[in-house]
XYZ file of C-alpha atoms in Angstrom:
763
model
C 48.582 -1.141 85.279
C 48.989 -3.212 82.938
C 47.006 -3.190 80.032
C 44.298 -5.617 80.928
C 43.828 -3.581 83.976
C 44.053 0.034 82.209
C 40.898 -1.580 79.932
C 39.211 -2.225 82.603
C 39.394 0.863 84.639
C 38.545 2.412 81.391
C 35.229 1.017 81.080
C 34.584 1.857 84.623
C 35.555 5.616 83.335
C 32.304 5.335 81.169
C 29.570 7.885 82.481
C 25.953 7.001 83.134
C 24.004 8.360 79.854
C 20.383 7.041 80.784
C 18.289 7.887 83.437
C 17.671 11.117 85.433
C 19.859 13.473 86.723
C 19.963 16.260 89.491
C 22.075 19.034 89.082
C 21.325 21.947 90.896
C 21.718 25.021 88.507
C 19.046 24.052 85.787
C 16.003 26.174 85.822
C 13.820 23.781 84.374
C 14.467 19.429 82.677
C 16.539 18.967 80.045
C 16.671 16.332 77.758
C 19.258 14.666 75.867
C 18.780 12.149 73.437
C 21.669 10.292 71.905
C 21.487 8.499 68.448
C 22.477 5.620 67.117
C 26.052 7.138 66.497
C 26.029 8.584 70.018
C 25.220 11.893 69.218
C 23.968 13.783 71.696
C 21.061 16.070 70.938
C 19.662 18.170 73.676
C 16.811 19.948 74.270
C 16.019 22.943 77.136
C 13.085 25.070 77.476
C 15.933 28.097 77.697
C 18.633 29.609 76.984
C 20.575 29.852 79.831
C 19.727 26.104 80.369
C 20.644 25.388 77.110
C 24.391 27.235 77.639
C 24.171 24.811 80.905
C 23.223 21.683 79.489
C 25.937 22.163 76.715
C 29.052 22.411 78.612
C 27.850 20.025 80.854
C 27.284 17.276 77.914
C 30.540 18.453 76.619
C 32.721 17.248 80.025
C 30.688 14.295 80.289
C 32.527 13.012 76.743
C 36.028 15.537 76.949
C 35.975 16.569 79.429
C 39.696 15.420 79.430
C 40.017 17.053 76.386
C 38.865 19.665 76.989
C 41.056 20.339 80.361
C 44.191 19.558 78.263
C 43.508 22.234 75.557
C 42.845 24.315 78.219
C 46.235 23.920 79.843
C 47.695 24.309 76.584
C 46.203 27.455 75.676
C 47.420 28.953 79.731
C 50.906 27.162 79.125
C 50.387 24.511 81.635
C 50.360 21.331 79.703
C 54.033 20.335 80.914
C 52.440 19.612 83.932
C 50.703 16.406 82.405
C 52.863 15.763 79.430
C 56.417 16.507 80.228
C 59.414 18.282 78.751
C 57.965 17.261 75.052
C 55.407 20.027 75.878
C 57.516 22.511 77.909
C 58.239 24.992 74.186
C 54.596 24.886 73.251
C 53.949 26.309 77.000
C 56.738 28.460 76.754
C 55.116 30.042 73.761
C 51.534 30.289 75.671
C 53.136 32.445 77.883
C 55.062 34.686 75.496
C 52.051 35.427 73.547
C 50.346 35.959 77.033
C 46.972 33.730 76.099
C 45.591 33.787 79.362
C 45.523 38.103 79.767
C 44.265 38.556 76.115
C 41.363 35.553 76.872
C 40.511 37.234 80.687
C 40.440 40.697 79.006
C 37.870 39.127 76.009
C 35.366 37.673 78.148
C 35.252 41.131 80.282
C 34.788 42.864 77.201
C 32.020 40.620 75.767
C 28.322 41.589 76.132
C 25.498 40.341 78.001
C 24.451 37.286 75.618
C 27.865 36.514 75.715
C 28.710 36.348 78.899
C 25.222 34.475 80.160
C 26.519 32.004 77.364
C 30.214 31.421 78.567
C 29.592 32.079 82.168
C 26.113 29.275 81.882
C 28.523 27.090 79.431
C 30.941 27.147 82.699
C 28.386 25.996 85.229
C 27.835 23.351 83.202
C 31.379 22.118 83.488
C 31.445 22.685 86.988
C 27.665 20.746 87.395
C 29.924 17.595 85.935
C 32.344 17.867 87.462
C 30.933 17.452 91.048
C 28.438 15.034 89.899
C 29.261 11.141 90.942
C 29.976 10.151 87.042
C 33.600 8.706 87.226
C 36.501 10.778 85.770
C 38.132 9.953 82.664
C 40.688 7.166 82.283
C 43.177 9.734 81.519
C 42.945 11.117 85.230
C 43.514 8.194 86.831
C 46.548 7.318 84.527
C 47.855 10.592 85.796
C 46.639 10.752 88.738
C 45.200 14.165 89.000
C 41.684 15.510 89.672
C 39.760 18.125 87.121
C 40.337 21.868 87.574
C 37.184 24.062 88.006
C 36.216 25.928 84.675
C 35.895 29.751 84.020
C 33.936 31.676 81.275
C 37.186 32.997 80.335
C 38.692 29.628 79.618
C 36.233 29.172 76.469
C 38.343 31.800 74.970
C 40.819 30.354 75.419
C 40.143 26.572 74.318
C 39.377 28.809 70.969
C 42.390 30.773 70.797
C 44.459 28.180 70.782
C 42.811 25.955 68.533
C 43.546 28.836 65.778
C 46.938 29.904 67.588
C 49.131 31.709 65.058
C 47.648 29.876 61.688
C 49.133 30.829 59.023
C 51.260 33.633 57.584
C 53.313 33.941 60.748
C 55.664 30.579 59.708
C 55.922 31.918 55.899
C 57.497 34.942 57.055
C 59.870 33.126 59.819
C 60.901 30.550 57.146
C 62.122 33.117 54.518
C 63.739 35.690 57.546
C 65.855 32.228 57.767
C 66.228 31.505 54.824
C 67.239 34.835 53.250
C 70.821 34.810 54.035
C 71.003 31.297 51.870
C 68.718 32.382 48.623
C 69.590 35.633 49.090
C 67.374 37.444 45.677
C 65.748 33.425 45.243
C 63.688 34.062 48.374
C 61.274 35.417 47.107
C 60.084 31.833 45.100
C 59.980 30.400 49.198
C 56.653 30.167 48.817
C 53.247 27.091 47.840
C 52.946 26.888 44.332
C 50.931 28.808 42.483
C 50.122 25.359 39.983
C 51.202 28.250 37.291
C 48.394 30.390 37.829
C 46.365 31.313 40.908
C 42.067 30.214 40.916
C 40.726 32.888 42.940
C 37.470 32.675 44.757
C 36.296 35.902 44.027
C 35.036 36.154 41.548
C 34.553 32.767 41.755
C 36.918 30.658 39.371
C 38.772 33.480 37.687
C 42.524 33.540 37.415
C 45.146 35.215 38.310
C 49.073 35.947 38.855
C 50.515 36.465 42.153
C 52.663 39.607 42.882
C 56.081 38.135 43.746
C 58.316 41.022 45.441
C 61.919 41.958 44.559
C 64.589 41.950 47.087
C 64.123 45.960 46.423
C 60.974 46.666 47.200
C 62.518 44.768 50.822
C 65.541 46.646 50.711
C 65.432 47.478 54.374
C 64.096 44.602 55.969
C 66.854 42.192 53.940
C 69.125 44.786 55.178
C 68.189 44.769 58.546
C 67.588 40.682 58.473
C 71.080 40.379 57.394
C 72.564 42.513 59.786
C 70.690 40.578 62.408
C 71.666 36.854 61.259
C 74.440 34.905 63.023
C 77.635 34.760 61.978
C 77.269 30.917 60.415
C 73.269 31.569 59.329
C 74.956 31.434 55.752
C 76.644 28.024 56.326
C 47.833 21.096 56.169
C 43.969 21.893 53.689
C 39.749 22.657 53.867
C 37.001 22.440 51.237
C 33.889 23.872 51.105
C 31.183 24.692 48.392
C 28.193 25.902 47.723
C 25.674 24.876 45.115
C 22.817 27.395 44.631
C 18.894 26.518 44.067
C 19.085 27.014 40.079
C 22.151 25.032 39.733
C 21.035 21.928 42.165
C 19.678 18.855 40.675
C 17.260 18.925 44.430
C 15.984 22.586 43.551
C 17.455 23.337 47.010
C 21.028 25.009 48.019
C 23.428 23.004 49.789
C 26.373 23.022 51.397
C 28.926 20.811 51.614
C 32.772 20.248 52.775
C 36.054 18.842 54.775
C 37.674 20.526 57.822
C 41.224 19.845 57.653
C 43.627 19.536 60.572
C 46.317 17.162 62.210
C 44.747 13.913 63.571
C 44.422 15.348 67.400
C 42.829 13.000 69.514
C 40.357 13.270 70.646
C 38.717 15.113 67.866
C 38.555 18.809 68.257
C 35.204 18.382 66.888
C 32.231 16.727 68.473
C 28.885 16.814 66.393
C 25.538 17.924 68.555
C 22.948 19.068 68.424
C 21.076 21.654 70.748
C 17.661 23.501 71.335
C 15.578 25.614 73.665
C 13.456 28.679 73.440
C 15.838 30.735 70.782
C 17.218 28.229 68.931
C 17.418 24.790 67.171
C 21.047 23.695 66.053
C 22.822 20.736 64.864
C 26.395 20.501 63.511
C 30.061 20.272 64.613
C 31.003 21.752 68.091
C 34.179 22.665 69.725
C 34.477 20.878 72.905
C 35.254 23.815 75.834
C 33.706 26.331 73.554
C 29.515 26.989 73.567
C 27.649 27.268 70.399
C 28.829 26.123 66.995
C 31.319 28.538 65.696
C 32.064 26.529 62.524
C 29.881 24.282 60.770
C 26.303 24.160 61.250
C 22.342 24.878 60.356
C 19.900 26.209 62.417
C 16.582 25.401 60.515
C 16.947 28.548 57.934
C 20.601 29.243 57.192
C 23.787 26.519 57.130
C 27.157 27.758 57.391
C 30.681 26.299 56.692
C 34.212 27.357 56.849
C 37.800 26.899 55.501
C 41.167 28.466 56.778
C 41.718 31.891 54.055
C 44.862 32.375 54.930
C 44.490 35.804 55.614
C 47.710 37.795 56.946
C 46.646 39.003 60.319
C 49.999 38.244 61.992
C 53.178 40.457 61.650
C 56.760 40.052 62.879
C 59.199 42.571 63.779
C 62.755 42.607 63.982
C 63.637 44.255 66.777
C 67.161 46.379 67.730
C 67.418 46.425 71.721
C 70.564 48.210 73.515
C 70.406 47.701 77.264
C 67.123 46.216 77.547
C 65.704 48.713 75.874
C 63.998 49.058 72.592
C 64.725 51.321 69.062
C 61.698 52.415 67.750
C 61.763 56.222 65.807
C 65.079 57.138 66.509
C 64.144 56.791 70.191
C 65.215 53.956 72.791
C 62.334 52.576 74.717
C 61.240 50.767 77.844
C 60.611 46.794 77.232
C 57.819 44.700 79.516
C 59.356 42.417 81.176
C 58.267 39.646 83.175
C 59.491 36.134 84.489
C 57.116 32.699 84.084
C 57.831 29.432 85.647
C 56.799 26.805 83.875
C 56.262 23.296 85.486
C 57.077 19.858 84.144
C 56.209 16.097 85.311
C 58.938 14.584 86.411
C 61.432 17.826 85.963
C 62.465 20.893 88.085
C 60.271 23.741 86.937
C 62.394 25.967 84.179
C 61.779 29.808 84.399
C 61.300 31.651 80.653
C 61.785 35.677 80.634
C 58.763 37.080 78.546
C 60.120 40.472 76.561
C 57.557 42.444 75.329
C 58.209 45.675 72.549
C 55.470 47.712 71.510
C 54.442 45.476 68.393
C 54.541 42.421 71.031
C 56.397 39.606 72.429
C 59.615 38.246 71.177
C 59.285 34.599 70.438
C 62.732 34.488 68.739
C 66.099 35.188 69.397
C 67.550 36.586 72.029
C 66.885 40.421 72.835
C 70.748 40.643 74.231
C 72.295 39.620 71.254
C 70.525 43.064 70.072
C 68.076 41.805 67.558
C 65.284 39.685 68.006
C 62.105 38.940 66.412
C 58.399 39.992 68.174
C 54.944 39.048 66.895
C 52.207 41.932 66.509
C 48.648 39.502 65.611
C 45.153 39.765 65.195
C 44.478 37.591 67.707
C 46.344 38.923 70.996
C 46.625 43.113 69.477
C 43.397 44.261 70.924
C 40.422 43.074 72.934
C 38.573 40.501 70.704
C 34.802 39.976 70.654
C 34.529 37.177 68.919
C 32.220 35.436 71.209
C 29.798 37.852 71.040
C 29.145 36.359 67.128
C 28.486 32.980 68.717
C 24.653 33.873 69.886
C 24.531 35.905 67.105
C 25.123 33.401 64.464
C 22.175 30.976 66.102
C 19.593 33.360 65.617
C 20.319 34.189 61.933
C 17.379 34.020 58.974
C 19.111 34.866 56.202
C 22.546 34.746 54.603
C 22.971 38.058 55.205
C 22.050 37.387 58.721
C 24.508 35.547 59.140
C 27.335 37.718 57.646
C 26.000 40.330 59.780
C 26.105 38.791 62.913
C 29.913 37.944 62.502
C 30.766 41.745 62.845
C 33.728 41.543 65.436
C 34.994 37.885 64.069
C 39.125 38.435 64.847
C 40.185 34.984 66.749
C 41.053 33.120 63.528
C 40.291 33.881 59.617
C 37.701 32.100 57.565
C 36.295 31.464 54.311
C 32.530 31.704 55.580
C 29.914 30.079 52.950
C 26.148 29.888 53.740
C 23.502 29.229 52.242
C 19.500 29.746 53.451
C 15.725 28.575 52.460
C 15.346 31.741 50.997
C 17.823 30.121 48.133
C 20.398 32.460 48.979
C 24.190 31.795 48.818
C 26.927 33.479 49.357
C 30.707 34.239 50.748
C 32.688 36.247 53.260
C 36.124 36.414 54.170
C 35.304 36.428 58.113
C 38.016 37.990 60.071
C 39.670 41.039 61.277
C 42.643 42.442 58.836
C 45.012 45.172 59.456
C 45.640 48.026 57.078
C 49.631 47.868 55.957
C 51.444 47.208 52.744
C 51.739 44.059 51.486
C 55.416 44.231 52.026
C 55.066 44.035 55.296
C 53.737 39.636 54.089
C 57.184 38.890 52.911
C 59.242 38.862 56.024
C 59.771 40.338 59.660
C 60.291 44.370 58.520
C 62.227 47.041 60.728
C 60.672 47.633 64.029
C 62.290 50.899 64.715
C 61.744 52.447 61.619
C 57.747 53.305 62.356
C 57.392 52.562 58.353
C 55.332 48.836 58.536
C 52.813 50.176 61.298
C 49.273 49.080 61.236
C 46.220 51.835 59.999
C 43.515 50.683 61.431
C 41.318 47.968 60.229
C 40.181 46.583 57.093
C 36.295 47.292 57.600
C 33.839 44.852 58.056
C 31.636 46.282 55.095
C 34.734 46.044 52.441
C 35.845 42.353 53.606
C 35.422 40.467 50.240
C 31.913 39.136 50.010
C 29.445 37.604 47.598
C 26.014 36.622 47.989
C 23.803 35.130 44.866
C 26.996 35.014 43.035
C 26.889 34.902 39.056
C 27.125 31.266 37.937
C 25.575 30.080 41.560
C 28.586 27.789 42.131
C 30.591 29.076 45.039
C 33.974 26.463 46.046
C 37.041 27.315 48.762
C 39.929 25.047 49.179
C 42.459 27.535 51.490
C 43.335 29.370 47.756
C 43.334 32.944 47.504
C 40.398 34.599 47.736
C 41.028 37.557 45.789
C 43.355 39.228 42.779
C 46.515 41.171 44.113
C 45.356 44.146 43.032
C 42.494 44.586 45.168
C 42.467 47.403 47.051
C 43.009 46.425 50.344
C 46.247 43.708 51.324
C 44.392 40.028 52.219
C 47.293 37.878 52.061
C 50.568 37.019 50.722
C 51.236 32.613 51.282
C 48.011 30.626 50.348
C 47.407 26.426 49.768
C 47.768 26.091 45.944
C 44.922 26.446 43.439
C 44.684 22.474 42.671
C 41.865 21.539 44.844
C 39.488 24.186 44.234
C 40.076 23.839 40.377
C 39.390 20.109 41.343
C 36.116 20.726 42.416
C 35.523 23.343 40.225
C 36.064 20.922 37.588
C 33.503 18.206 38.934
C 30.364 20.771 39.833
C 30.474 21.427 36.055
C 28.711 17.836 35.819
C 25.270 18.184 36.574
C 25.228 14.644 38.612
C 27.372 16.143 40.943
C 25.723 18.825 42.245
C 23.650 17.335 44.810
C 24.180 16.455 48.777
C 24.511 13.044 47.814
C 27.089 12.995 45.239
C 29.439 14.633 47.969
C 30.628 11.557 49.017
C 32.689 10.816 45.215
C 33.791 14.662 45.510
C 35.637 14.200 49.159
C 36.923 10.946 47.638
C 38.109 12.558 44.776
C 42.371 11.160 44.310
C 43.060 13.192 41.103
C 46.700 14.635 41.750
C 47.725 18.007 39.744
C 51.182 18.489 40.646
C 52.084 14.930 39.753
C 51.555 15.725 36.020
C 54.578 18.242 36.436
C 56.828 15.701 38.191
C 55.728 13.524 35.273
C 56.599 16.555 32.737
C 59.944 16.746 34.453
C 60.628 12.644 33.905
C 59.425 12.319 30.740
C 62.248 15.321 29.430
C 65.358 12.809 30.475
C 66.477 9.436 30.046
C 67.457 7.362 32.564
C 69.585 4.140 33.155
C 69.326 1.794 36.090
C 67.519 0.879 38.815
C 65.748 4.276 38.196
C 64.495 3.653 34.893
C 61.567 1.238 35.776
C 60.599 3.693 37.925
C 60.363 6.684 35.956
C 58.310 4.334 33.753
C 56.332 3.396 36.380
C 55.186 7.151 37.205
C 54.917 7.876 33.634
C 52.471 5.240 33.117
C 50.212 6.325 36.486
C 47.070 7.429 35.752
C 47.777 10.196 37.922
C 44.947 8.753 41.173
C 46.122 8.445 45.047
C 44.432 5.652 45.555
C 44.552 3.695 48.067
C 45.208 0.359 46.092
C 47.022 1.220 43.726
C 51.122 0.658 44.089
C 51.965 3.669 41.422
C 50.909 6.859 44.159
C 53.539 5.041 46.965
C 56.623 5.259 43.891
C 55.844 9.023 42.886
C 55.878 9.938 46.868
C 59.093 8.118 47.621
C 60.331 9.959 44.553
C 59.015 13.014 45.331
C 60.402 12.981 49.007
C 64.007 11.650 47.597
C 63.895 15.053 45.300
C 63.015 17.070 47.973
C 65.742 15.643 50.298
C 67.883 16.437 47.592
C 66.755 19.660 46.542
C 67.540 20.500 50.485
C 70.978 19.214 50.520
C 71.609 20.844 46.827
C 70.584 24.205 47.861
C 71.859 24.307 51.799
C 68.265 25.461 52.794
C 67.905 21.646 54.857
C 70.429 22.635 57.173
C 68.433 25.441 58.475
C 66.618 23.355 60.531
C 66.981 23.996 63.899
C 67.822 27.593 63.438
C 66.354 29.630 66.056
C 63.751 31.988 64.652
C 62.033 28.504 62.859
C 62.103 27.435 67.113
C 58.871 28.699 67.903
C 56.781 25.786 68.854
C 55.406 23.863 67.100
C 58.588 24.634 64.583
C 58.873 25.269 61.309
C 60.774 22.802 58.527
C 62.322 23.411 55.725
C 61.532 19.907 54.368
C 57.849 20.909 54.351
C 58.987 24.199 52.887
C 60.534 22.558 50.265
C 58.026 20.300 49.691
C 55.350 22.714 48.473
C 57.390 25.299 46.480
C 59.504 22.562 44.694
C 56.529 22.020 41.791
C 56.737 25.492 40.652
C 60.488 25.669 40.518
C 60.437 22.207 38.955
C 57.579 23.337 36.436
C 59.762 26.531 35.917
C 62.748 24.822 35.312
C 64.546 27.590 38.116
C 67.603 26.538 39.144
C 68.368 29.992 41.043
C 68.554 27.739 44.453
C 70.817 24.931 43.512
C 73.883 26.674 43.780
C 75.388 24.792 40.063
C 73.246 21.262 40.946
C 70.661 20.465 38.112
C 66.964 18.826 38.066
C 68.098 16.353 35.962
C 70.639 15.149 37.646
C 68.694 15.518 41.021
C 65.801 14.310 39.439
C 67.867 10.860 37.970
C 69.319 10.129 41.853
C 65.769 10.168 43.240
C 64.435 8.234 40.954
C 67.749 5.408 42.209
C 66.381 6.282 45.349
C 62.517 5.468 44.721
C 63.432 2.719 43.369
C 65.482 0.634 46.029
C 61.513 1.335 47.869
C 59.355 -2.026 47.683
C 55.953 -2.187 46.128
C 53.371 -1.532 48.855
C 49.841 -0.237 48.170
C 49.326 3.596 49.048
C 46.464 3.203 51.561
C 48.766 0.965 53.206
C 51.944 3.162 53.198
C 49.873 6.222 54.048
C 48.020 5.283 56.773
C 47.578 7.456 59.638
C 48.793 6.596 63.419
C 45.990 7.968 66.005
C 48.090 8.651 69.132
C 46.432 9.853 72.302
C 48.521 12.735 74.301
C 49.060 10.473 77.548
C 49.808 7.382 75.038
C 53.963 7.992 75.143
C 53.791 8.217 78.991
C 51.647 5.430 79.547
C 53.133 2.985 77.238
C 50.958 0.344 78.688
C 47.925 2.457 77.770
C 48.728 3.112 73.928
C 46.322 -0.208 73.061
C 43.356 1.100 74.400
C 44.214 4.629 73.947
C 45.346 4.723 70.634
C 42.331 3.094 67.769
C 43.653 1.714 64.658
C 43.374 3.465 61.628
C 42.626 1.776 58.420
C 44.014 2.579 54.724
C 43.087 5.995 53.161
C 43.875 7.275 49.835
C 44.895 10.704 48.771
C 47.577 12.966 49.227
C 48.017 16.806 50.358
C 47.178 17.816 46.858
C 44.546 16.012 46.177
C 40.698 17.061 47.150
C 40.513 13.635 49.551
C 43.805 15.787 51.405
C 45.219 13.769 53.635
C 48.621 15.439 53.752
C 51.639 14.079 54.752
C 54.651 16.260 56.459
C 57.688 15.630 54.502
C 60.378 14.660 57.171
C 58.059 12.341 58.431
C 57.754 10.672 55.499
C 54.642 9.158 53.805
C 52.277 8.525 56.868
C 49.103 10.513 56.795
C 49.600 13.715 59.524
C 46.237 15.594 58.694
C 42.992 15.035 57.129
C 39.484 15.804 57.386
C 38.431 15.620 60.507
C 34.865 15.960 59.940
C 33.199 15.557 56.320
C 29.080 17.504 55.989
C 26.442 17.575 53.567
C 23.927 20.460 54.256
C 20.671 19.520 52.017
C 19.030 23.021 52.366
C 15.342 23.078 53.537
C 14.995 19.462 53.455
C 17.373 19.220 56.281
C 16.772 15.368 57.352
C 18.713 14.677 53.762
C 22.161 16.273 55.334
C 24.473 13.805 56.393
C 28.077 14.102 57.682
C 31.037 11.850 59.318
C 34.333 12.456 61.737
C 37.186 10.367 61.475
C 36.755 8.369 64.428
C 33.922 9.172 66.855
C 31.690 11.100 69.324
C 33.249 9.837 72.603
C 36.252 10.854 74.082
C 36.163 8.406 75.753
C 38.381 5.152 75.189
C 36.341 2.383 76.182
C 33.294 4.228 74.300
C 31.564 2.430 71.438
C 31.793 5.386 69.728
C 34.940 6.385 70.298
C 36.007 5.793 67.041
C 32.590 3.896 65.592
C 32.697 6.305 62.634
C 36.163 5.854 61.323
C 35.421 3.068 58.984
C 32.866 5.111 57.395
C 35.364 8.184 57.725
C 37.679 5.902 56.049
C 35.949 4.998 52.744
C 34.400 8.361 52.337
C 30.717 7.899 54.026
C 28.973 9.288 55.675
C 25.879 8.932 58.204
C 22.865 10.945 58.686
C 22.593 14.436 59.934
C 19.399 13.286 62.582
C 17.297 17.080 63.377
C 13.469 15.984 63.550
C 12.901 15.472 67.571
C 10.374 12.828 66.841
C 12.607 10.950 64.496
C 15.557 11.364 66.809
C 13.290 9.862 69.587
C 11.848 7.469 67.833
C 15.992 5.756 67.228
C 17.612 6.950 70.528
C 19.872 4.681 71.843
C 20.102 6.673 74.971
C 17.851 9.335 77.220
C 18.802 10.955 79.956
C 17.104 14.081 81.785
C 18.880 16.616 83.700
C 16.681 18.445 86.499
C 17.452 21.146 88.843
C 19.167 19.542 92.010
């Protein structure tokens, strides 16, 4: 098909959203009203029908996305996407996502089993209906496969798969033969001193391991090194009633992830006799796991960076693995991965007592195995989902999360009884903090897990002194906390900036949230300006230096200076990578597990702390003044361009590369945006790819607790996953301006403004 034929086919693929529809499986009628933004508000009589209807409506709008994410989780996406998806599929097979998800589904309680079963029935009811299939199915010449309850868990598991510590450990392991003792410098910048979540607003120095503390791991890793081995964040904040301009608590924030199409979140509203909840849903997953309110309590999350993954260096011999002076048998199986346009490929999955081998070759004598909270034991996170929806208070909500382990969250909440609170929602194993730095020797038995940190011992506060809670992927507690929580986390810049903005009374209202969302002040830019102020530069770099020094450090989309600053910082990062030898680690087998670890990305984040301290221990004889001058010369050659244009994201549908004629239909255009990964408006770049924003706020929200009709939200494109829908990208202009639309909750008001009404009836 040519582009115009694809456009017509996409239009014909839109499902009917009005009138009456007969669906076998419903006990009573369900009403679905779509508001002016196209957001579905679902009202059922019973809990069972509510789950069915949510599955049906998700499939109406996002079936292709749901099935692709299911395939990614189960290691089958290459059947659709081709060889580019093979590495990710191989990792999913090695991790055993399908087996773990089936295991978890079988162990759920009655409420959660009903939830996933009825949700799956709703998805299958849409597949079986007479509605046309999404345009993607026609492009692929594919038909959807039936949904099963465990698929919901697999999709949820995939969305948080291996987020956090595993990548930092693999990076430092690969860097160790090159960096030596300076390996412990290879961390995200702490801004000079960490800003803590608990106690809120306090500062703390990080514990930095010396290699003497890590000697067993260092020795083992160097023995395993090959002969030539030497050669994205979210924000949220809560303001208590006494501090709020409204006299009511409120929550606001914005989750940041890669810009995947369609958006991983879908706005939704679901009501029945058991609850009435509005918030962000995850297509393929029932309930509201991350951001929502139920009329009595509201909740939101950011990623904690808790250390829930351990990597072990295993010693192999004759197919067996060493543990405490005994050679143990490994588990081995072969997996065949089908690939679009190619012959299938076979992989061998080797598993030790710690988990699957994810990097290296056991035949060489050493390989890296992963032990992750996400797979090690039965997970009951989905038991939490129905409980969340019935919570009446912050304390109820926190209690409802017992057993949550699929991914670690800073959970922030507020209720109509004027309570606010924070909880680290996660399962974290007890073990020494040495495990947080590098892969540890798997054969000694000295680095094993020793049970779990109890839910009641997790960092938590309700109604903290000062009445304000801010999280932005920053450190939760100081390193002298009784339990080891994490080694790596994001810099404190965003959290500190939000807290500073909230000291002004005018900022402490839901209406002021967009101004905080849109804040573009770059704190680390001051470090680079200070370094430039200390050197003299002649030649082409002099003008670039002057421009950066005169800049107000605002990453404003209309300004030219931010582009010069980013060009300079990218050039400096590349020179740092070359001088240190760490850039040559790209392609190292330990950095290969999908999506991979890019040295330039890691060095981008480590650079400010090293520059601030004038630490040259990684430069192998080079000095910062020389690298700064060379980077300025390179930056001076970049044409002047407004930051928003240079930074503008590119929204790419998963099928655009396979079907170029469809790209104009599938890929919505993006508008210029400001900010970068260091600002509250955290539209981040990935250093190897240059200045283009690759991740940012998938959504924004502000919950006015108790005056729910004042709540507002937005998503970066729109609520529909259908490219021909008027709501495929209808919120993008507002999102790009950090504006939000009403989060409608009152049913009479929803009915009065509904642009489409559909009644689902039992067949």
